[in-house]
Coordinates of C-alpha atoms in Angstrom, one line a residue:
X1 CA 78.1 82.9 119.3
X2 CA 78.1 86.2 117.3
X3 CA 77.9 86.9 113.6
X4 CA 79.1 89.9 111.7
X5 CA 79.4 90.9 108.1
X6 CA 82.1 93.4 107.3
X7 CA 82.6 94.5 103.7
X8 CA 85.0 97.3 104.3
X9 CA 88.3 97.6 106.2
X10 CA 86.8 98.7 109.5
X11 CA 87.3 97.6 113.0
X12 CA 84.8 95.6 115.1
X13 CA 84.8 94.5 118.7
X14 CA 83.5 91.8 121.0
X15 CA 83.6 91.8 124.8
X16 CA 84.2 88.9 127.3
X17 CA 82.8 88.3 130.8
X18 CA 86.0 88.5 132.9
X19 CA 89.7 88.0 133.1
X20 CA 90.7 84.5 131.8
X21 CA 92.0 82.6 128.8
X22 CA 89.5 82.4 125.9
X23 CA 89.4 80.5 122.6
X24 CA 88.4 82.6 119.6
X25 CA 87.1 80.9 116.4
X26 CA 86.7 83.4 113.6
X27 CA 85.3 82.8 110.1
X28 CA 87.0 85.2 107.7
X29 CA 87.5 85.8 104.0
X30 CA 89.3 88.4 101.9
X31 CA 87.0 90.2 99.4
X32 CA 87.6 92.4 96.4
X33 CA 91.1 91.1 95.9
X34 CA 92.8 88.1 94.4
X35 CA 95.5 87.8 97.0
X36 CA 95.5 87.1 100.7
X37 CA 95.0 90.0 103.2
X38 CA 96.2 90.2 106.8
X39 CA 93.8 90.5 109.7
X40 CA 94.9 91.7 113.1
X41 CA 93.2 90.5 116.3
X42 CA 93.7 92.8 119.3
X43 CA 93.1 92.0 122.9
X44 CA 92.4 94.2 125.9
X45 CA 91.1 97.0 123.7
X46 CA 89.1 98.5 126.5
X47 CA 90.0 99.0 130.1
X48 CA 92.7 100.7 132.1
X49 CA 95.5 98.3 131.1
X50 CA 97.0 98.9 127.6
X51 CA 95.9 96.5 125.0
X52 CA 98.0 94.1 123.1
X53 CA 98.2 92.3 119.7
X54 CA 96.7 88.8 120.0
X55 CA 98.0 87.9 116.6
X56 CA 98.2 88.5 112.8
X57 CA 96.6 86.1 110.4
X58 CA 96.7 85.8 106.6
X59 CA 93.2 85.4 105.2
X60 CA 92.9 84.1 101.6
X61 CA 90.2 85.3 99.1
X62 CA 87.3 83.3 97.6
X63 CA 86.7 80.8 100.4
X64 CA 85.8 81.2 104.1
X65 CA 88.8 80.3 106.4
X66 CA 88.4 79.4 110.0
X67 CA 91.0 80.9 112.3
X68 CA 91.5 79.8 115.9
X69 CA 93.6 81.4 118.6
X70 CA 93.8 81.4 122.4
X71 CA 94.4 84.7 124.2
X72 CA 94.1 86.0 127.8
X73 CA 91.8 88.8 128.9
X74 CA 93.2 90.6 131.9
X75 CA 90.2 92.7 133.0
X76 CA 86.5 92.3 133.3
X77 CA 84.5 93.1 130.1
X78 CA 87.8 93.2 128.1
X79 CA 87.2 93.5 124.3
X80 CA 88.7 91.7 121.4
X81 CA 88.9 93.7 118.1
X82 CA 89.4 92.6 114.5
X83 CA 90.7 94.8 111.7
X84 CA 92.3 94.7 108.3
X85 CA 96.0 95.6 108.3
X86 CA 96.7 98.2 105.7
X87 CA 93.0 99.1 105.2
X88 CA 92.1 102.4 103.6
X89 CA 91.7 105.5 105.7
X90 CA 88.0 105.7 106.2
X91 CA 87.9 109.5 106.1
X92 CA 89.5 109.7 102.7
X93 CA 87.2 107.7 100.4
X94 CA 83.6 107.1 99.7
X95 CA 83.0 103.7 101.4
X96 CA 80.1 102.8 99.1
X97 CA 82.4 103.2 96.1
X98 CA 85.4 101.6 97.6
X99 CA 86.9 98.9 95.3
X100 CA 90.0 97.9 97.3
X101 CA 90.7 94.9 99.4
X102 CA 88.3 94.2 102.3
X103 CA 87.7 91.7 105.1
X104 CA 84.5 89.7 105.5
X105 CA 83.8 88.2 108.9
X106 CA 81.3 85.5 109.5
X107 CA 80.6 83.7 112.8
X108 CA 82.8 84.6 115.7
X109 CA 82.8 82.2 118.6
X110 CA 84.4 83.1 122.0
X111 CA 84.7 80.2 124.4
X112 CA 86.0 80.4 128.0
X113 CA 87.3 80.6 130.6
X114 CA 89.5 77.8 129.5
X115 CA 91.6 77.3 132.6
X116 CA 92.1 73.6 133.3
X117 CA 91.3 72.7 136.9
X118 CA 93.1 71.6 138.7
X119 CA 96.0 73.0 136.8
X120 CA 98.9 70.6 136.1
X121 CA 101.3 72.6 138.1
X122 CA 99.0 72.5 141.1
X123 CA 98.7 68.7 140.8
X124 CA 102.5 68.4 140.5
X125 CA 102.9 70.5 143.6
X126 CA 100.3 68.9 145.8
X127 CA 100.5 65.3 144.6
X128 CA 97.6 63.5 146.2
X129 CA 97.2 65.8 149.2
X130 CA 93.7 67.1 149.9
X131 CA 93.7 70.8 150.8
X132 CA 90.7 70.3 153.1
X133 CA 92.4 67.6 155.2
X134 CA 96.1 68.5 154.9
X135 CA 98.4 68.4 157.9
X136 CA 101.7 69.9 158.9
X137 CA 103.4 66.6 157.8
X138 CA 102.0 67.2 154.3
X139 CA 103.6 70.6 154.3
X140 CA 106.9 69.0 155.2
X141 CA 106.6 66.4 152.5
X142 CA 105.8 69.1 149.9
X143 CA 108.7 71.2 150.9
X144 CA 111.1 68.3 151.0
X145 CA 110.1 67.5 147.5
X146 CA 110.4 71.0 145.9
X147 CA 113.3 72.5 147.9
X148 CA 116.1 70.7 145.8
X149 CA 114.5 72.2 142.6
X150 CA 113.9 75.6 144.0
X151 CA 117.4 75.9 145.6
X152 CA 119.0 74.0 142.7
X153 CA 121.0 71.7 145.0
X154 CA 120.5 68.9 147.6
X155 CA 119.5 70.0 151.1
X156 CA 119.6 68.5 154.5
X157 CA 116.3 67.4 156.2
X158 CA 116.8 70.4 158.6
X159 CA 116.8 73.0 155.8
X160 CA 113.0 72.7 155.5
X161 CA 112.5 73.4 159.2
X162 CA 112.1 77.3 159.1
X163 CA 109.6 77.0 156.2
X164 CA 107.6 74.3 158.0
X165 CA 107.6 76.6 161.0
X166 CA 106.0 79.4 158.9
X167 CA 103.1 77.0 158.0
X168 CA 102.8 75.9 161.6
X169 CA 102.5 79.4 162.8
X170 CA 99.8 80.1 160.2
X171 CA 97.8 77.1 161.4
X172 CA 98.2 78.2 165.0
X173 CA 96.8 81.6 163.9
X174 CA 93.7 79.9 162.6
X175 CA 94.6 79.9 158.9
X176 CA 93.5 77.1 156.6
X177 CA 95.9 74.5 155.4
X178 CA 96.0 76.1 151.9
X179 CA 96.9 79.5 153.4
X180 CA 99.5 77.9 155.7
X181 CA 101.1 76.2 152.7
X182 CA 101.1 79.5 150.8
X183 CA 103.0 81.2 153.6
X184 CA 105.6 78.4 153.6
X185 CA 106.0 78.6 149.8
X186 CA 106.3 82.4 150.0
X187 CA 109.2 81.9 152.4
X188 CA 110.9 79.6 149.9
X189 CA 110.5 82.1 147.1
X190 CA 111.9 84.9 149.3
X191 CA 114.9 82.9 150.5
X192 CA 118.4 84.0 149.4
X193 CA 119.0 80.4 148.1
X194 CA 116.2 80.9 145.6
X195 CA 116.8 84.5 144.6
X196 CA 120.6 84.3 144.3
X197 CA 122.9 81.9 142.5
X198 CA 125.0 80.3 145.2
X199 CA 128.3 79.0 143.7
X200 CA 130.2 76.9 146.3
X201 CA 133.9 76.4 145.5
X202 CA 135.6 73.0 145.3
X203 CA 139.2 72.2 144.7
X204 CA 140.2 69.8 142.0
X205 CA 141.8 66.9 143.8
X206 CA 144.7 66.1 141.4
X207 CA 146.2 67.3 138.2
X208 CA 144.8 64.4 136.1
X209 CA 141.2 65.2 137.1
X210 CA 142.0 68.9 136.6
X211 CA 143.2 68.3 133.1
X212 CA 140.2 66.1 132.3
X213 CA 137.9 68.9 133.4
X214 CA 139.6 71.2 131.0
X215 CA 141.7 73.1 133.6
X216 CA 145.4 73.3 133.3
X217 CA 145.9 74.5 136.9
X218 CA 144.7 73.4 140.3
X219 CA 142.6 76.6 140.7
X220 CA 139.4 76.1 142.6
X221 CA 136.2 75.7 140.6
X222 CA 132.5 75.9 141.3
X223 CA 130.7 72.6 142.2
X224 CA 128.7 70.7 139.7
X225 CA 125.3 71.9 141.0
X226 CA 126.4 75.5 140.6
X227 CA 127.7 74.5 137.1
X228 CA 124.3 73.1 136.3
X229 CA 122.6 76.4 137.2
X230 CA 125.2 78.5 135.3
X231 CA 124.7 76.3 132.2
X232 CA 120.9 76.4 132.5
X233 CA 120.6 80.1 133.0
X234 CA 122.9 80.6 130.1
X235 CA 121.0 78.5 127.5
X236 CA 117.5 78.3 129.0
X237 CA 117.2 81.4 131.2
X238 CA 115.7 79.1 133.9
X239 CA 116.2 76.5 136.6
X240 CA 118.2 73.4 135.6
X241 CA 116.1 70.4 134.7
X242 CA 116.2 66.9 136.3
X243 CA 118.8 65.6 133.9
X244 CA 121.3 68.4 134.7
X245 CA 120.7 68.0 138.5
X246 CA 121.1 64.2 138.2
X247 CA 124.4 64.6 136.4
X248 CA 125.5 67.1 139.1
X249 CA 124.5 64.7 141.9
X250 CA 126.8 62.1 140.4
X251 CA 129.6 64.6 140.0
X252 CA 129.7 63.9 136.2
X253 CA 128.5 67.2 134.7
X254 CA 131.9 68.9 134.6
X255 CA 133.4 66.2 132.3
X256 CA 134.1 67.7 128.8
X257 CA 132.2 65.0 126.9
X258 CA 129.2 65.3 129.2
X259 CA 129.2 69.1 128.7
X260 CA 129.4 68.7 124.9
X261 CA 126.4 66.4 125.0
X262 CA 124.4 68.7 127.3
X263 CA 125.1 71.8 125.2
X264 CA 123.8 70.0 122.1
X265 CA 120.7 68.7 124.0
X266 CA 119.9 72.1 125.4
X267 CA 120.4 74.0 122.1
X268 CA 118.1 71.5 120.4
X269 CA 115.5 72.0 123.1
X270 CA 112.7 74.6 122.4
X271 CA 113.6 76.2 125.7
X272 CA 116.8 77.5 124.0
X273 CA 114.5 80.1 122.3
X274 CA 114.7 82.0 125.6
X275 CA 118.5 82.3 124.9
X276 CA 117.8 83.6 121.4
X277 CA 115.4 86.2 122.7
X278 CA 117.4 87.2 125.8
X279 CA 120.8 87.4 124.0
X280 CA 119.5 89.3 121.0
X281 CA 117.6 91.7 123.3
X282 CA 120.9 92.5 125.1
X283 CA 123.4 92.2 122.3
X284 CA 121.5 94.1 119.6
X285 CA 119.3 96.0 122.0
X286 CA 116.1 94.6 120.6
X287 CA 114.5 95.3 123.9
X288 CA 114.7 99.0 123.0
X289 CA 112.5 98.6 119.9
X290 CA 109.7 100.7 121.5
X291 CA 112.0 103.3 123.1
X292 CA 111.1 105.7 120.3
X293 CA 107.9 105.9 118.2
X294 CA 108.5 106.9 114.5
X295 CA 107.0 110.2 113.5
X296 CA 103.7 109.3 111.8
X297 CA 104.0 112.2 109.4
X298 CA 107.4 111.1 108.2
X299 CA 106.9 107.3 108.4
X300 CA 103.2 106.5 107.9
X301 CA 104.1 102.9 106.8
X302 CA 105.2 101.9 110.3
X303 CA 102.7 99.7 112.1
X304 CA 102.6 96.9 114.7
X305 CA 102.8 94.2 112.0
X306 CA 106.0 95.7 110.7
X307 CA 107.4 96.1 114.2
X308 CA 106.6 92.4 115.0
X309 CA 108.2 91.3 111.7
X310 CA 111.3 93.3 112.4
X311 CA 111.9 91.5 115.7
X312 CA 111.0 88.1 114.2
X313 CA 113.5 88.6 111.4
X314 CA 116.5 89.2 113.7
X315 CA 115.6 86.3 116.0
X316 CA 114.9 83.9 113.2
X317 CA 118.3 85.0 111.6
X318 CA 120.1 84.3 114.8
X319 CA 118.3 80.9 115.2
X320 CA 119.2 80.0 111.6
X321 CA 122.9 80.7 112.2
X322 CA 122.7 78.8 115.6
X323 CA 120.9 75.7 114.3
X324 CA 123.2 75.3 111.2
X325 CA 126.4 76.4 113.0
X326 CA 127.0 79.1 110.3
X327 CA 130.1 81.3 110.7
X328 CA 129.4 84.3 112.8
X329 CA 130.9 86.3 110.0
X330 CA 127.3 85.8 108.6
X331 CA 126.2 88.5 111.1
X332 CA 128.2 91.0 109.1
X333 CA 127.0 90.0 105.7
X334 CA 124.9 87.2 104.2
X335 CA 123.4 86.1 100.9
X336 CA 120.1 85.3 102.6
X337 CA 117.6 86.9 105.0
X338 CA 114.8 85.6 107.1
X339 CA 111.6 87.3 105.8
X340 CA 107.9 87.1 105.8
X341 CA 105.6 88.8 103.3
X342 CA 105.1 92.1 105.1
X343 CA 108.9 92.6 105.7
X344 CA 109.8 91.4 102.2
X345 CA 107.4 94.0 100.7
X346 CA 108.9 96.6 103.0
X347 CA 112.3 95.7 101.7
X348 CA 111.1 95.6 98.1
X349 CA 111.8 91.9 97.7
X350 CA 109.4 89.9 95.6
X351 CA 108.1 86.3 95.8
X352 CA 107.7 85.9 99.6
X353 CA 104.3 84.8 100.9
X354 CA 102.9 84.1 104.3
X355 CA 103.5 85.5 107.8
X356 CA 106.1 82.9 109.0
X357 CA 109.7 83.8 108.7
X358 CA 111.4 81.8 105.9
X359 CA 115.0 81.7 104.5
X360 CA 115.0 83.9 101.4
X361 CA 117.9 84.3 99.0
X362 CA 118.6 88.0 98.5
X363 CA 118.6 89.5 95.0
X364 CA 122.0 90.4 93.5
X365 CA 123.5 93.6 94.7
X366 CA 121.0 94.0 97.5
X367 CA 121.8 96.4 100.3
X368 CA 120.5 93.8 102.8
X369 CA 122.4 90.9 104.4
X370 CA 123.6 90.5 107.9
X371 CA 122.3 92.2 111.0
X372 CA 123.5 95.8 110.2
X373 CA 120.9 96.1 107.5
X374 CA 118.0 94.6 109.4
X375 CA 115.1 96.9 110.2
X376 CA 115.1 96.1 113.9
X377 CA 118.7 97.1 114.4
X378 CA 118.4 100.2 112.2
X379 CA 115.4 101.3 114.2
X380 CA 116.9 100.9 117.7
X381 CA 120.0 102.7 116.5
X382 CA 118.0 105.8 115.5
X383 CA 115.3 108.0 117.0
X384 CA 111.8 108.4 115.7
X385 CA 112.4 111.4 113.4
X386 CA 116.0 111.3 112.1
X387 CA 119.1 109.3 111.8
X388 CA 122.6 110.3 112.9
X389 CA 125.8 108.8 111.7
X390 CA 127.4 109.5 115.1
X391 CA 124.7 107.7 117.0
X392 CA 124.6 104.8 114.6
X393 CA 128.4 104.6 114.4
X394 CA 128.8 104.7 118.2
X395 CA 126.0 102.1 118.4
X396 CA 127.8 99.7 116.1
X397 CA 131.1 100.0 118.1
X398 CA 129.4 99.6 121.5
X399 CA 126.9 96.9 120.8
X400 CA 127.8 94.9 117.7
X401 CA 131.5 94.8 118.6
X402 CA 131.3 95.5 122.4
X403 CA 134.0 98.2 122.1
X404 CA 132.3 101.5 123.0
X405 CA 134.0 104.7 122.0
X406 CA 135.1 107.1 124.8
X407 CA 132.8 110.0 125.7
X408 CA 133.4 113.3 123.8
X409 CA 135.4 116.0 125.5
X410 CA 133.3 118.2 127.7
X411 CA 134.6 121.3 125.8
X412 CA 133.1 120.1 122.5
X413 CA 129.4 120.4 121.9
X414 CA 127.5 117.3 120.5
X415 CA 126.5 117.3 116.9
X416 CA 122.8 117.8 116.5
X417 CA 121.2 117.1 113.0
X418 CA 119.5 120.1 111.4
X419 CA 115.9 119.0 111.4
X420 CA 115.1 121.8 108.9
X421 CA 117.3 120.0 106.3
X422 CA 119.3 123.1 105.6
X423 CA 122.6 121.4 106.2
X424 CA 123.6 117.8 106.1
X425 CA 125.0 115.9 109.0
X426 CA 128.1 115.2 106.9
X427 CA 128.8 118.9 106.5
X428 CA 128.5 119.4 110.3
X429 CA 130.8 116.4 111.0
X430 CA 133.4 117.8 108.6
X431 CA 133.7 120.8 110.9
X432 CA 133.5 118.6 114.0
X433 CA 136.4 116.5 113.0
X434 CA 138.6 119.6 112.7
X435 CA 139.1 119.2 116.5
X436 CA 142.1 116.8 116.9
X437 CA 140.5 115.3 120.1
X438 CA 137.3 114.5 118.1
X439 CA 139.0 113.2 115.0
X440 CA 140.7 110.4 116.9
X441 CA 137.3 108.8 117.8
X442 CA 135.3 109.9 114.7
X443 CA 137.7 108.0 112.4
X444 CA 136.1 104.9 114.0
X445 CA 132.6 106.2 114.6
X446 CA 131.8 107.8 111.3
X447 CA 132.5 104.9 108.8
X448 CA 129.6 102.6 110.0
X449 CA 127.4 105.7 110.5
X450 CA 127.9 107.0 107.0
X451 CA 127.5 103.5 105.4
X452 CA 124.1 103.1 107.1
X453 CA 122.8 106.4 106.0
X454 CA 121.1 104.6 103.1
X455 CA 118.5 103.4 105.7
X456 CA 116.0 105.6 107.4
X457 CA 114.8 105.4 111.0
X458 CA 112.6 102.4 110.4
X459 CA 115.1 100.5 108.2
X460 CA 113.7 101.5 104.8
X461 CA 116.1 102.1 101.9
X462 CA 116.3 105.7 100.8
X463 CA 118.2 107.9 98.4
X464 CA 117.1 111.2 100.0
X465 CA 116.1 112.3 103.5
X466 CA 112.5 112.8 104.5
X467 CA 111.8 116.2 106.0
X468 CA 108.7 117.8 107.4
X469 CA 109.3 121.2 106.0
X470 CA 111.5 123.0 103.5
X471 CA 111.9 120.2 100.9
X472 CA 110.6 119.3 97.5
X473 CA 107.1 118.0 96.9
X474 CA 106.6 114.2 97.0
X475 CA 104.0 112.9 94.6
X476 CA 102.9 109.8 96.4
X477 CA 99.4 108.8 97.7
X478 CA 99.1 107.9 101.3
X479 CA 97.2 104.8 100.3
X480 CA 96.4 103.2 96.9
X481 CA 92.7 103.7 97.5
X482 CA 93.2 107.3 98.7
X483 CA 94.6 109.1 95.6
X484 CA 93.5 112.6 96.8
X485 CA 95.6 112.4 100.0
X486 CA 99.4 112.4 99.6
X487 CA 102.1 111.6 102.2
X488 CA 103.0 114.6 104.3
X489 CA 106.7 114.4 104.2
X490 CA 108.9 116.3 101.8
X491 CA 112.1 115.5 99.9
X492 CA 115.3 116.7 101.5
X493 CA 119.0 116.4 100.6
X494 CA 120.3 113.4 98.8
X495 CA 121.9 110.6 100.9
X496 CA 125.7 110.1 100.7
X497 CA 126.7 106.7 102.1
X498 CA 130.3 106.8 101.1
X499 CA 133.2 107.1 103.6
X500 CA 136.6 106.0 104.6
X501 CA 137.7 103.2 107.0
X502 CA 140.0 104.1 109.9
X503 CA 143.0 102.9 107.7
X504 CA 142.0 105.3 105.0
X505 CA 140.4 102.8 102.5
X506 CA 137.4 104.2 100.8
X507 CA 133.9 102.6 100.4
X508 CA 131.1 103.8 98.2
X509 CA 128.2 102.2 100.0
X510 CA 127.1 99.8 102.7
X511 CA 127.9 96.8 100.4
X512 CA 131.5 97.8 100.1
X513 CA 131.7 98.7 103.8
X514 CA 130.6 95.2 104.8
X515 CA 133.1 93.6 102.4
X516 CA 135.9 95.6 104.0
X517 CA 134.7 94.5 107.5
X518 CA 134.9 90.9 106.4
X519 CA 138.6 91.2 105.4
X520 CA 139.4 91.1 109.1
X521 CA 138.6 87.5 109.8
X522 CA 139.0 87.6 113.6
X523 CA 137.3 90.9 114.6
X524 CA 133.8 89.6 114.7
X525 CA 134.8 86.2 116.2
X526 CA 136.7 88.0 119.0
X527 CA 133.9 90.4 119.6
X528 CA 131.1 87.8 119.8
X529 CA 133.2 85.4 121.9
X530 CA 133.7 88.2 124.4
X531 CA 130.0 89.0 124.5
X532 CA 128.9 85.4 124.8
X533 CA 131.4 84.7 127.6
X534 CA 130.3 87.8 129.5
X535 CA 126.7 86.9 129.0
X536 CA 127.2 83.3 130.2
X537 CA 129.1 84.5 133.3
X538 CA 126.9 87.4 134.1
X539 CA 129.8 89.8 134.5
X540 CA 132.0 92.1 132.6
X541 CA 135.2 90.6 131.3
X542 CA 138.6 92.0 132.4
X543 CA 142.1 92.1 131.1
X544 CA 142.8 88.7 132.5
X545 CA 140.1 87.1 130.4
X546 CA 141.8 88.1 127.1
X547 CA 143.9 84.9 127.0
X548 CA 140.9 82.6 127.3
X549 CA 138.9 84.6 124.6
X550 CA 141.9 84.2 122.2
X551 CA 142.0 80.5 123.0
X552 CA 138.3 80.0 122.2
X553 CA 138.6 81.9 119.0
X554 CA 141.6 79.8 117.9
X555 CA 139.8 76.6 118.9
X556 CA 136.9 77.3 116.5
X557 CA 138.9 78.6 113.6
X558 CA 138.9 75.2 111.9
X559 CA 135.1 75.2 112.2
X560 CA 134.9 78.6 110.4
X561 CA 133.9 80.3 113.7
X562 CA 130.6 78.6 113.8
X563 CA 128.2 80.1 116.4
X564 CA 127.3 76.8 117.9
X565 CA 131.0 75.8 118.1
X566 CA 131.8 79.1 120.0
X567 CA 129.0 78.4 122.5
X568 CA 130.3 74.9 123.1
X569 CA 133.8 76.2 123.6
X570 CA 132.5 78.9 126.0
X571 CA 130.9 76.2 128.1
X572 CA 134.1 74.0 128.0
X573 CA 136.2 77.0 128.9
X574 CA 138.0 76.9 132.3
X575 CA 136.6 80.4 132.9
X576 CA 133.1 79.1 132.7
X577 CA 133.6 76.9 135.8
X578 CA 135.7 79.4 137.8
X579 CA 134.1 81.4 140.6

């Protein structure tokens, strides 16, 4: 047990004995403030492997709060660190005279290693077999039990023979039973049946059965075990569970009513969070959140807490629409956002407390609402220094709608923003569009790009561009407790977020732009249906898929294009069961 008293926003560290999971119990209190402060716990601070954020915790004032978390150290003598988020720059003030918010730390207890032994997965694998007395028959029994799950379909008794042979050879080489079993299991994990999704084809026996399964023709379809895998990897990103495999073994999974029940069950299961994360990573490119690092001089407010809140907002927003079957038009604009306190403060929205995402009604005339105005999307569609209407506009077409614009002609140079701020991107694009071959695409690319110019590279609202040099002075302290040190960016040109839609209709800002988008009631449903169908199948859609996409969109029109309804119709689609 260790004890530490911290009366300023500094950073302190504690080391562990080796790689393992540890439980940390921390006594903390906010001081010199009447509102909660946020403490960050960092893991892996020392060592060769980059560290990570173990968590952020809200610490109230006045009373000591006990915070508990479990985290994994990955190297020997790894260090956990604790610090105040948004603390003052230590070099800019006199610490003895500091009157701002601080963090007090009391007892810090680190317990571990915590690994339960034997681990539940090990018990499930071995059953009651003793590793010291195990035989080749025990290897065969283990493989017979796990092969149907690993290969996701029944198998013949002979199918375990090559893997039993691997264990037998290891025993003949003088290896222990445990190492022999490991060799056999490695063989299973390297087998094509485990690494690849095999989808055997079966023919629908008669038209009645075909029609019941949702198919209007006698086209061959994949068997129910393959259907179970396709469904499970779609909604859970993992192997099918016992219920899916049991339905497949009875040849009942393909029945429409069974599929409806399973879709609801799987979307209500916590494992569907994998779908939320994986789909948003691919659709909105959230996996690229760290592809660029914002310029610290231009965007000093960006930190790991804000980054984490950005990702949580978009995923919580998707989850909210999914759980309540809201219309997917909500992705274009909404009267609510999913916010926590740090993100709400960044957006300039009052009255939000805590670190958990919560549904928050947006104030009237807010620029926010929908995914286009979410900080995560705005960050991944810009670089770390500047925004570009061309890049953001092309991003919206390619990822939000899944309709990428063609590449520019090789004879025309790309538009590069003037980082000196001497000319605006709008002025450069006006000349760029004088080329007829460019204008054809820029009439589609520029509108979303111009509309989103009211947001900077980290998703903050702006009325003018931040520039490093050549702009006007900005009278703003770097930190409330550091009045002598000002931000280093300067004030550039004013932002113009007006533009014209491809049909010539004007918009003054992003609010009007989103309203014009919503006038086309089928554009977003068509786009997201294509993206969900392609994601579920693991392939690009072709021209022949257009009819089925239109059918799905028509089928959910009466349900206001609810996201959950579209997912259900994708699973019920004949295309979902075709090879």
